[in-house]
mmCIF file of C-alpha atoms in Angstrom:
data_model
loop_
_atom_site.group_PDB
_atom_site.id
_atom_site.type_symbol
_atom_site.label_atom_id
_atom_site.label_comp_id
_atom_site.label_asym_id
_atom_site.label_seq_id
_atom_site.Cartn_x
_atom_site.Cartn_y
_atom_site.Cartn_z
ATOM 1 C CA MET T 1 15.615 -13.687 -18.022
ATOM 2 C CA VAL T 2 14.388 -17.517 -16.816
ATOM 3 C CA PRO T 3 13.709 -19.398 -20.093
ATOM 4 C CA TYR T 4 9.866 -20.486 -19.660
ATOM 5 C CA SER T 5 10.898 -23.750 -21.489
ATOM 6 C CA LYS T 6 12.519 -24.956 -18.335
ATOM 7 C CA PRO T 7 10.033 -24.607 -15.108
ATOM 8 C CA TYR T 8 12.457 -25.283 -12.463
ATOM 9 C CA LEU T 9 16.163 -23.944 -12.282
ATOM 10 C CA THR T 10 18.391 -24.875 -9.295
ATOM 11 C CA ILE T 11 20.242 -22.247 -7.394
ATOM 12 C CA GLN T 12 23.333 -23.563 -9.331
ATOM 13 C CA GLU T 13 21.718 -22.820 -12.497
ATOM 14 C CA GLN T 14 19.713 -19.425 -10.919
ATOM 15 C CA LEU T 15 23.491 -18.052 -10.489
ATOM 16 C CA SER T 16 25.013 -19.694 -14.122
ATOM 17 C CA LEU T 17 22.420 -17.698 -15.763
ATOM 18 C CA LEU T 18 22.555 -14.610 -14.025
ATOM 19 C CA ARG T 19 26.816 -14.460 -15.020
ATOM 20 C CA GLY T 20 26.075 -15.365 -18.233
ATOM 21 C CA ARG T 21 24.048 -12.423 -18.300
ATOM 22 C CA GLY T 22 26.763 -10.147 -16.921
ATOM 23 C CA LEU T 23 26.262 -9.821 -13.366
ATOM 24 C CA ASP T 24 29.221 -9.982 -11.398
ATOM 25 C CA ILE T 25 28.894 -12.675 -8.391
ATOM 26 C CA SER T 26 31.933 -12.064 -6.529
ATOM 27 C CA ASP T 27 30.229 -13.564 -3.212
ATOM 28 C CA GLU T 28 28.836 -16.400 -4.266
ATOM 29 C CA PRO T 29 27.817 -18.006 -0.760
ATOM 30 C CA ARG T 30 25.995 -14.574 -0.202
ATOM 31 C CA ALA T 31 24.267 -15.300 -3.713
ATOM 32 C CA GLU T 32 23.307 -18.599 -2.972
ATOM 33 C CA ALA T 33 21.833 -17.959 0.317
ATOM 34 C CA ALA T 34 20.126 -14.675 -0.885
ATOM 35 C CA LEU T 35 18.216 -16.494 -3.883
ATOM 36 C CA GLN T 36 17.528 -19.300 -1.014
ATOM 37 C CA ARG T 37 16.229 -17.388 1.139
ATOM 38 C CA ILE T 38 14.307 -14.627 -0.970
ATOM 39 C CA GLY T 39 13.626 -15.930 -4.366
ATOM 40 C CA TYR T 40 15.147 -15.444 -7.932
ATOM 41 C CA TYR T 41 11.794 -13.350 -9.110
ATOM 42 C CA ARG T 42 11.530 -11.109 -5.651
ATOM 43 C CA LEU T 43 14.946 -10.014 -6.229
ATOM 44 C CA SER T 44 14.105 -9.968 -10.027
ATOM 45 C CA GLY T 45 13.017 -6.096 -9.808
ATOM 46 C CA TYR T 46 16.045 -5.464 -8.063
ATOM 47 C CA TRP T 47 18.033 -5.768 -10.844
ATOM 48 C CA TYR T 48 15.417 -4.867 -13.198
ATOM 49 C CA PRO T 49 17.555 -1.262 -13.316
ATOM 50 C CA LEU T 50 20.628 -3.062 -13.757
ATOM 51 C CA ARG T 51 19.494 -4.006 -16.988
ATOM 52 C CA LYS T 52 21.212 -2.792 -20.336
ATOM 53 C CA SER T 53 18.254 -0.373 -22.478
ATOM 54 C CA ILE T 54 18.490 0.908 -25.674
ATOM 55 C CA PRO T 55 16.255 3.189 -27.820
ATOM 56 C CA ILE T 56 13.961 1.582 -30.230
ATOM 57 C CA ILE T 57 11.194 2.555 -32.862
ATOM 58 C CA ASP T 58 7.839 1.399 -31.658
ATOM 59 C CA PRO T 59 6.194 0.288 -34.526
ATOM 60 C CA MET T 60 2.858 0.644 -33.555
ATOM 61 C CA THR T 61 3.033 4.128 -32.568
ATOM 62 C CA GLY T 62 6.201 5.276 -34.832
ATOM 63 C CA ARG T 63 7.385 6.975 -31.084
ATOM 64 C CA GLU T 64 10.595 6.338 -29.457
ATOM 65 C CA VAL T 65 10.897 4.048 -26.406
ATOM 66 C CA ILE T 66 13.052 1.927 -24.266
ATOM 67 C CA GLN T 67 13.470 -1.476 -24.726
ATOM 68 C CA VAL T 68 15.343 -3.203 -21.639
ATOM 69 C CA LEU T 69 17.986 -6.217 -22.518
ATOM 70 C CA ASP T 70 18.439 -9.458 -20.851
ATOM 71 C CA GLU T 71 21.915 -8.502 -20.382
ATOM 72 C CA PHE T 72 23.121 -6.314 -17.437
ATOM 73 C CA ARG T 73 25.468 -3.316 -17.680
ATOM 74 C CA PRO T 74 29.065 -3.269 -17.233
ATOM 75 C CA GLY T 75 29.604 -3.565 -13.484
ATOM 76 C CA ALA T 76 26.605 -4.218 -12.278
ATOM 77 C CA SER T 77 26.895 -6.700 -9.441
ATOM 78 C CA PHE T 78 24.663 -9.170 -7.093
ATOM 79 C CA ALA T 79 26.181 -7.423 -4.372
ATOM 80 C CA SER T 80 23.797 -4.027 -5.593
ATOM 81 C CA VAL T 81 21.288 -5.825 -5.923
ATOM 82 C CA LEU T 82 21.284 -7.069 -2.322
ATOM 83 C CA ASP T 83 21.358 -3.461 -1.014
ATOM 84 C CA LEU T 84 19.206 -1.962 -3.077
ATOM 85 C CA TYR T 85 16.952 -5.019 -1.589
ATOM 86 C CA VAL T 86 17.886 -4.144 1.933
ATOM 87 C CA PHE T 87 17.236 -0.350 1.486
ATOM 88 C CA ASP T 88 13.913 -1.312 0.146
ATOM 89 C CA LYS T 89 12.868 -3.076 3.012
ATOM 90 C CA LYS T 90 13.429 -0.336 5.618
ATOM 91 C CA LEU T 91 12.112 1.779 3.208
ATOM 92 C CA ARG T 92 8.631 -0.298 3.341
ATOM 93 C CA LEU T 93 9.261 -0.353 7.380
ATOM 94 C CA LEU T 94 9.378 3.605 7.474
ATOM 95 C CA PHE T 95 6.193 3.752 5.280
ATOM 96 C CA LEU T 96 3.707 1.263 7.262
ATOM 97 C CA ASP T 97 5.093 3.198 10.695
ATOM 98 C CA ALA T 98 3.853 6.458 9.286
ATOM 99 C CA ILE T 99 0.551 4.669 7.584
ATOM 100 C CA GLU T 100 -0.223 2.708 11.257
ATOM 101 C CA ARG T 101 -0.393 5.912 12.380
ATOM 102 C CA ILE T 102 -2.864 7.627 9.541
ATOM 103 C CA GLU T 103 -4.978 4.495 10.260
ATOM 104 C CA ILE T 104 -5.234 4.660 13.470
ATOM 105 C CA GLY T 105 -6.268 8.702 13.286
ATOM 106 C CA LEU T 106 -8.636 8.512 10.784
ATOM 107 C CA ARG T 107 -10.688 5.616 12.461
ATOM 108 C CA VAL T 108 -10.919 8.175 15.675
ATOM 109 C CA ASP T 109 -11.955 10.927 13.189
ATOM 110 C CA VAL T 110 -14.707 8.792 11.215
ATOM 111 C CA ALA T 111 -16.012 7.737 14.805
ATOM 112 C CA LEU T 112 -16.213 10.783 16.084
ATOM 113 C CA GLN T 113 -17.807 12.328 12.709
ATOM 114 C CA MET T 114 -20.150 9.626 12.517
ATOM 115 C CA GLY T 115 -20.708 8.687 16.185
ATOM 116 C CA ARG T 116 -22.920 11.703 16.976
ATOM 117 C CA TYR T 117 -25.922 10.946 14.788
ATOM 118 C CA ASP T 118 -26.082 7.496 16.281
ATOM 119 C CA PRO T 119 -23.877 4.614 18.061
ATOM 120 C CA TRP T 120 -24.427 2.468 14.839
ATOM 121 C CA ALA T 121 -24.039 4.810 12.305
ATOM 122 C CA HIS T 122 -22.211 3.018 9.893
ATOM 123 C CA ARG T 123 -24.968 0.883 9.521
ATOM 124 C CA CYS T 124 -27.538 3.109 8.700
ATOM 125 C CA ALA T 125 -27.615 3.724 5.496
ATOM 126 C CA ASP T 126 -29.670 6.836 5.604
ATOM 127 C CA LEU T 127 -26.434 8.251 7.171
ATOM 128 C CA LEU T 128 -24.347 7.240 3.978
ATOM 129 C CA HIS T 129 -23.525 8.798 0.559
ATOM 130 C CA PRO T 130 -26.605 7.285 -2.040
ATOM 131 C CA ARG T 131 -24.001 6.606 -4.195
ATOM 132 C CA PHE T 132 -22.554 3.504 -1.708
ATOM 133 C CA ALA T 133 -26.109 2.658 0.325
ATOM 134 C CA ARG T 134 -28.335 2.917 -2.924
ATOM 135 C CA GLN T 135 -29.928 -0.848 -4.210
ATOM 136 C CA LYS T 136 -28.957 -1.472 -7.543
ATOM 137 C CA LYS T 137 -31.478 -3.487 -9.368
ATOM 138 C CA ASP T 138 -31.582 -6.780 -6.959
ATOM 139 C CA GLU T 139 -28.197 -6.457 -5.974
ATOM 140 C CA LEU T 140 -26.437 -5.920 -2.523
ATOM 141 C CA THR T 141 -25.816 -2.150 -2.252
ATOM 142 C CA ASP T 142 -22.059 -1.455 -1.960
ATOM 143 C CA HIS T 143 -23.235 -0.448 1.719
ATOM 144 C CA GLN T 144 -24.140 -4.420 2.210
ATOM 145 C CA ARG T 145 -21.320 -5.731 0.763
ATOM 146 C CA TRP T 146 -18.806 -3.728 2.868
ATOM 147 C CA LEU T 147 -21.585 -4.913 6.143
ATOM 148 C CA ASN T 148 -21.311 -8.725 5.344
ATOM 149 C CA LYS T 149 -17.737 -8.810 5.629
ATOM 150 C CA LEU T 150 -17.680 -6.278 8.684
ATOM 151 C CA ASP T 151 -19.915 -8.614 10.319
ATOM 152 C CA ALA T 152 -17.577 -11.720 9.470
ATOM 153 C CA SER T 153 -14.755 -9.669 10.950
ATOM 154 C CA GLU T 154 -16.937 -9.408 14.268
ATOM 155 C CA LEU T 155 -17.617 -13.019 14.030
ATOM 156 C CA SER T 156 -14.478 -14.372 13.876
ATOM 157 C CA SER T 157 -12.623 -11.664 16.497
ATOM 158 C CA LYS T 158 -10.755 -12.982 19.221
ATOM 159 C CA GLU T 159 -10.433 -9.306 20.291
ATOM 160 C CA SER T 160 -11.537 -9.405 24.185
ATOM 161 C CA PHE T 161 -13.243 -6.195 23.912
ATOM 162 C CA ALA T 162 -15.620 -7.801 20.652
ATOM 163 C CA SER T 163 -15.965 -11.185 23.030
ATOM 164 C CA HIS T 164 -17.285 -8.992 26.110
ATOM 165 C CA PHE T 165 -19.556 -7.119 23.891
ATOM 166 C CA LYS T 166 -21.052 -9.663 22.336
ATOM 167 C CA GLN T 167 -21.035 -11.841 25.951
ATOM 168 C CA LYS T 168 -22.605 -9.295 27.389
ATOM 169 C CA TYR T 169 -25.058 -7.052 24.891
ATOM 170 C CA GLY T 170 -24.877 -9.250 21.806
ATOM 171 C CA GLY T 171 -25.805 -8.107 18.515
ATOM 172 C CA PRO T 172 -23.180 -6.196 15.871
ATOM 173 C CA LEU T 173 -20.527 -3.949 17.566
ATOM 174 C CA PRO T 174 -21.118 -0.048 18.209
ATOM 175 C CA LEU T 175 -19.137 2.236 16.060
ATOM 176 C CA TRP T 176 -16.161 3.535 18.361
ATOM 177 C CA MET T 177 -15.496 -0.115 19.336
ATOM 178 C CA ALA T 178 -16.204 -1.412 15.313
ATOM 179 C CA VAL T 179 -13.517 0.793 13.931
ATOM 180 C CA GLU T 180 -10.913 -1.302 15.599
ATOM 181 C CA LEU T 181 -11.802 -4.436 13.671
ATOM 182 C CA TRP T 182 -11.448 -2.164 10.293
ATOM 183 C CA ASP T 183 -8.159 -2.589 8.405
ATOM 184 C CA PHE T 184 -7.108 0.253 6.090
ATOM 185 C CA GLY T 185 -8.883 -1.318 2.890
ATOM 186 C CA ARG T 186 -12.245 -0.892 5.152
ATOM 187 C CA LEU T 187 -11.738 2.166 6.640
ATOM 188 C CA SER T 188 -11.177 3.466 3.389
ATOM 189 C CA HIS T 189 -14.136 1.722 1.262
ATOM 190 C CA PHE T 190 -16.815 3.448 3.963
ATOM 191 C CA MET T 191 -14.788 6.629 4.101
ATOM 192 C CA ALA T 192 -15.536 7.288 0.169
ATOM 193 C CA GLY T 193 -19.336 6.314 1.217
ATOM 194 C CA MET T 194 -19.696 9.140 3.550
ATOM 195 C CA ARG T 195 -21.875 12.210 2.661
ATOM 196 C CA ASP T 196 -20.343 15.195 1.243
ATOM 197 C CA ALA T 197 -21.647 17.262 4.552
ATOM 198 C CA ASP T 198 -18.999 14.737 7.164
ATOM 199 C CA LEU T 199 -16.215 14.448 4.635
ATOM 200 C CA ASP T 200 -15.841 18.170 3.645
ATOM 201 C CA PRO T 201 -15.372 19.149 7.313
ATOM 202 C CA LEU T 202 -12.692 16.318 7.656
ATOM 203 C CA ALA T 203 -10.924 16.820 4.607
ATOM 204 C CA ALA T 204 -11.155 20.895 6.415
ATOM 205 C CA SER T 205 -9.379 19.675 9.259
ATOM 206 C CA TYR T 206 -6.337 17.706 7.095
ATOM 207 C CA GLY T 207 -5.973 20.822 5.312
ATOM 208 C CA LEU T 208 -7.731 19.885 2.618
ATOM 209 C CA PRO T 209 -10.760 22.300 0.328
ATOM 210 C CA ARG T 210 -12.526 19.000 -0.882
ATOM 211 C CA ARG T 211 -13.987 15.698 0.004
ATOM 212 C CA THR T 212 -12.244 13.654 -2.866
ATOM 213 C CA LEU T 213 -8.737 14.920 -2.454
ATOM 214 C CA LEU T 214 -9.016 13.277 1.127
ATOM 215 C CA THR T 215 -10.948 9.784 -0.030
ATOM 216 C CA SER T 216 -8.582 9.783 -3.044
ATOM 217 C CA GLY T 217 -5.379 10.324 -0.978
ATOM 218 C CA VAL T 218 -6.478 7.693 1.822
ATOM 219 C CA ARG T 219 -6.728 4.853 -0.965
ATOM 220 C CA ALA T 220 -3.587 6.044 -2.612
ATOM 221 C CA ILE T 221 -2.098 5.543 0.721
ATOM 222 C CA ASN T 222 -3.701 2.130 1.083
ATOM 223 C CA HIS T 223 -2.487 0.892 -1.889
ATOM 224 C CA VAL T 224 0.961 1.560 -0.614
ATOM 225 C CA ARG T 225 0.437 0.032 2.429
ATOM 226 C CA ASN T 226 -0.488 -3.516 0.276
ATOM 227 C CA ILE T 227 2.618 -3.314 -1.076
ATOM 228 C CA CYS T 228 4.459 -3.006 2.051
ATOM 229 C CA ALA T 229 2.442 -5.272 4.157
ATOM 230 C CA HIS T 230 2.752 -8.161 0.999
ATOM 231 C CA HIS T 231 6.431 -7.395 0.945
ATOM 232 C CA GLY T 232 6.664 -5.566 -2.516
ATOM 233 C CA ARG T 233 9.444 -3.560 -4.231
ATOM 234 C CA LEU T 234 8.544 -0.142 -3.488
ATOM 235 C CA TRP T 235 11.427 2.441 -3.995
ATOM 236 C CA ASN T 236 11.099 2.782 -7.443
ATOM 237 C CA ARG T 237 7.305 1.281 -8.765
ATOM 238 C CA PRO T 238 4.723 3.580 -9.766
ATOM 239 C CA PRO T 239 2.000 2.675 -7.867
ATOM 240 C CA ALA T 240 -1.580 2.324 -9.382
ATOM 241 C CA ASP T 241 -3.365 4.483 -7.496
ATOM 242 C CA GLN T 242 -2.375 7.805 -7.167
ATOM 243 C CA PRO T 243 -3.416 10.733 -4.797
ATOM 244 C CA ARG T 244 -5.601 13.282 -6.828
ATOM 245 C CA LEU T 245 -3.624 16.484 -6.804
ATOM 246 C CA PRO T 246 -5.428 20.125 -5.531
ATOM 247 C CA ARG T 247 -5.390 23.004 -7.550
ATOM 248 C CA PRO T 248 -2.758 25.528 -7.697
ATOM 249 C CA GLY T 249 -3.103 27.478 -4.943
ATOM 250 C CA GLU T 250 -5.133 24.947 -2.400
ATOM 251 C CA VAL T 251 -3.089 23.238 -0.682
ATOM 252 C CA SER T 252 0.167 25.556 -1.310
ATOM 253 C CA VAL T 253 2.871 23.014 0.234
ATOM 254 C CA LEU T 254 1.242 20.656 -2.531
ATOM 255 C CA ASP T 255 2.286 23.033 -5.394
ATOM 256 C CA HIS T 256 5.075 21.790 -6.127
ATOM 257 C CA LEU T 257 3.699 18.550 -7.470
ATOM 258 C CA ILE T 258 1.492 20.430 -10.198
ATOM 259 C CA GLY T 259 3.197 19.563 -13.695
ATOM 260 C CA ASP T 260 5.662 17.474 -12.259
ATOM 261 C CA ASN T 261 4.644 13.968 -14.104
ATOM 262 C CA LEU T 262 7.274 11.876 -12.365
ATOM 263 C CA ALA T 263 6.897 13.212 -9.018
ATOM 264 C CA GLN T 264 2.511 12.651 -9.773
ATOM 265 C CA THR T 265 3.149 9.072 -10.797
ATOM 266 C CA ARG T 266 5.735 7.441 -8.756
ATOM 267 C CA LEU T 267 6.255 6.838 -4.684
ATOM 268 C CA TYR T 268 6.716 10.556 -3.717
ATOM 269 C CA ALA T 269 3.222 11.528 -4.700
ATOM 270 C CA VAL T 270 1.364 9.326 -1.988
ATOM 271 C CA ALA T 271 4.808 10.153 0.564
ATOM 272 C CA ALA T 272 3.591 13.875 0.424
ATOM 273 C CA MET T 273 0.322 13.089 1.149
ATOM 274 C CA ILE T 274 1.057 10.956 4.014
ATOM 275 C CA ARG T 275 3.654 14.267 5.243
ATOM 276 C CA LEU T 276 0.605 16.276 5.012
ATOM 277 C CA LEU T 277 -1.746 13.732 7.431
ATOM 278 C CA MET T 278 1.063 13.099 9.735
ATOM 279 C CA ARG T 279 1.743 16.809 10.008
ATOM 280 C CA ARG T 280 -1.888 17.199 11.584
ATOM 281 C CA ILE T 281 -2.501 13.544 13.366
ATOM 282 C CA ASN T 282 1.068 13.515 14.530
ATOM 283 C CA PRO T 283 2.520 17.352 14.401
ATOM 284 C CA SER T 284 5.809 16.188 16.446
ATOM 285 C CA SER T 285 6.657 12.687 14.920
ATOM 286 C CA SER T 286 10.252 12.772 13.382
ATOM 287 C CA TRP T 287 9.152 10.514 10.611
ATOM 288 C CA ALA T 288 10.044 12.999 8.012
ATOM 289 C CA GLU T 289 13.493 13.171 9.592
ATOM 290 C CA ARG T 290 13.823 9.258 9.648
ATOM 291 C CA LEU T 291 12.842 9.556 5.922
ATOM 292 C CA LYS T 292 15.398 11.804 5.149
ATOM 293 C CA ALA T 293 18.305 10.208 7.078
ATOM 294 C CA HIS T 294 17.371 6.662 5.291
ATOM 295 C CA VAL T 295 17.507 8.199 1.859
ATOM 296 C CA GLU T 296 20.974 9.674 2.410
ATOM 297 C CA THR T 297 22.067 5.353 2.693
ATOM 298 C CA PHE T 298 20.935 4.576 -0.536
ATOM 299 C CA PRO T 299 23.043 2.349 -2.192
ATOM 300 C CA PRO T 300 25.911 4.605 -4.911
ATOM 301 C CA ILE T 301 25.153 2.433 -7.980
ATOM 302 C CA PRO T 302 25.775 3.978 -11.658
ATOM 303 C CA GLY T 303 22.664 4.662 -13.112
ATOM 304 C CA VAL T 304 20.292 4.518 -10.366
ATOM 305 C CA THR T 305 18.930 7.060 -8.157
ATOM 306 C CA PHE T 306 16.692 7.048 -5.493
ATOM 307 C CA GLY T 307 15.085 9.930 -7.830
ATOM 308 C CA GLN T 308 13.720 7.159 -9.730
ATOM 309 C CA SER T 309 10.637 6.893 -7.299
ATOM 310 C CA GLY T 310 9.776 10.666 -7.997
ATOM 311 C CA PHE T 311 11.436 12.396 -5.485
ATOM 312 C CA PRO T 312 12.393 16.087 -7.085
ATOM 313 C CA PRO T 313 15.841 17.159 -6.634
ATOM 314 C CA GLY T 314 16.094 19.033 -2.998
ATOM 315 C CA TRP T 315 12.551 17.959 -1.955
ATOM 316 C CA GLN T 316 14.030 17.790 1.881
ATOM 317 C CA SER T 317 13.676 21.091 2.361
ATOM 318 C CA LEU T 318 10.768 22.241 0.565
ATOM 319 C CA SER T 319 8.103 23.723 3.164
ATOM 320 C CA LEU T 320 5.859 19.943 3.481
ATOM 321 C CA TRP T 321 8.688 18.203 4.497
ATOM 322 C CA ARG T 322 10.522 20.970 7.428
#
């Protein structure tokens, strides 16, 4: 909605452009402050759902598609944009709270599972899946690349436990210490490289019958974690990574996802996986109730609903969320 022929627009020009497209800006000082503090393009993701749309026929496929126009729908306001932005900010914080607990819990589980073999099991290629540790021509293995990044983290770490170990013993950190330097991406990558014999019981402990359900779920959660950490829009975004679904009857509390394409491709699928893991990691957590309470605060905006994030009608009463 900003003409690319002019690479820079002042705040007043941005306001004028939005007004010209039909966005109501009744509190100009507040709108000006928001554009100054948050930025035009970050806010644009929140006014996108307020724009007009029309059905058209795609000339390439002959199918009907929805074209979003530059003009805003009648009644669209900058106040609604900010309400959506604030709602989404609080939603991201809620998800980060749960993801932090999952990350810490999985670190401990991986350390306990692999530490039975060797204090430095994460460095032993023979203890990992051949797909992760196999040499690829003259290239480094995925495991070696993973270790190079870990070594760089250990070398630069200012954590007191890491400094103490290096000064007293030298060499790389043992697994039970090293996991404290793994971010969620590094943890997800390592878990995908574990052997079936180690991942299967780990998945089973979370109520998942197959390793791929756990690894794909963790990968999807990591993707959402990155969106949250970089302050990206979350509520109606289709995450690029989605967890694999169990077969019908394998995990009964997830059966409601089967056949629901919107739930599978939007935020809800990841939220359901987070809830499933949280029930095992921290069964007394109030996270689900806090999420339900926050959803009740979704701003009333015509044509815009929380359901656009894939949460199905009545999700709060499903057995997964009780």
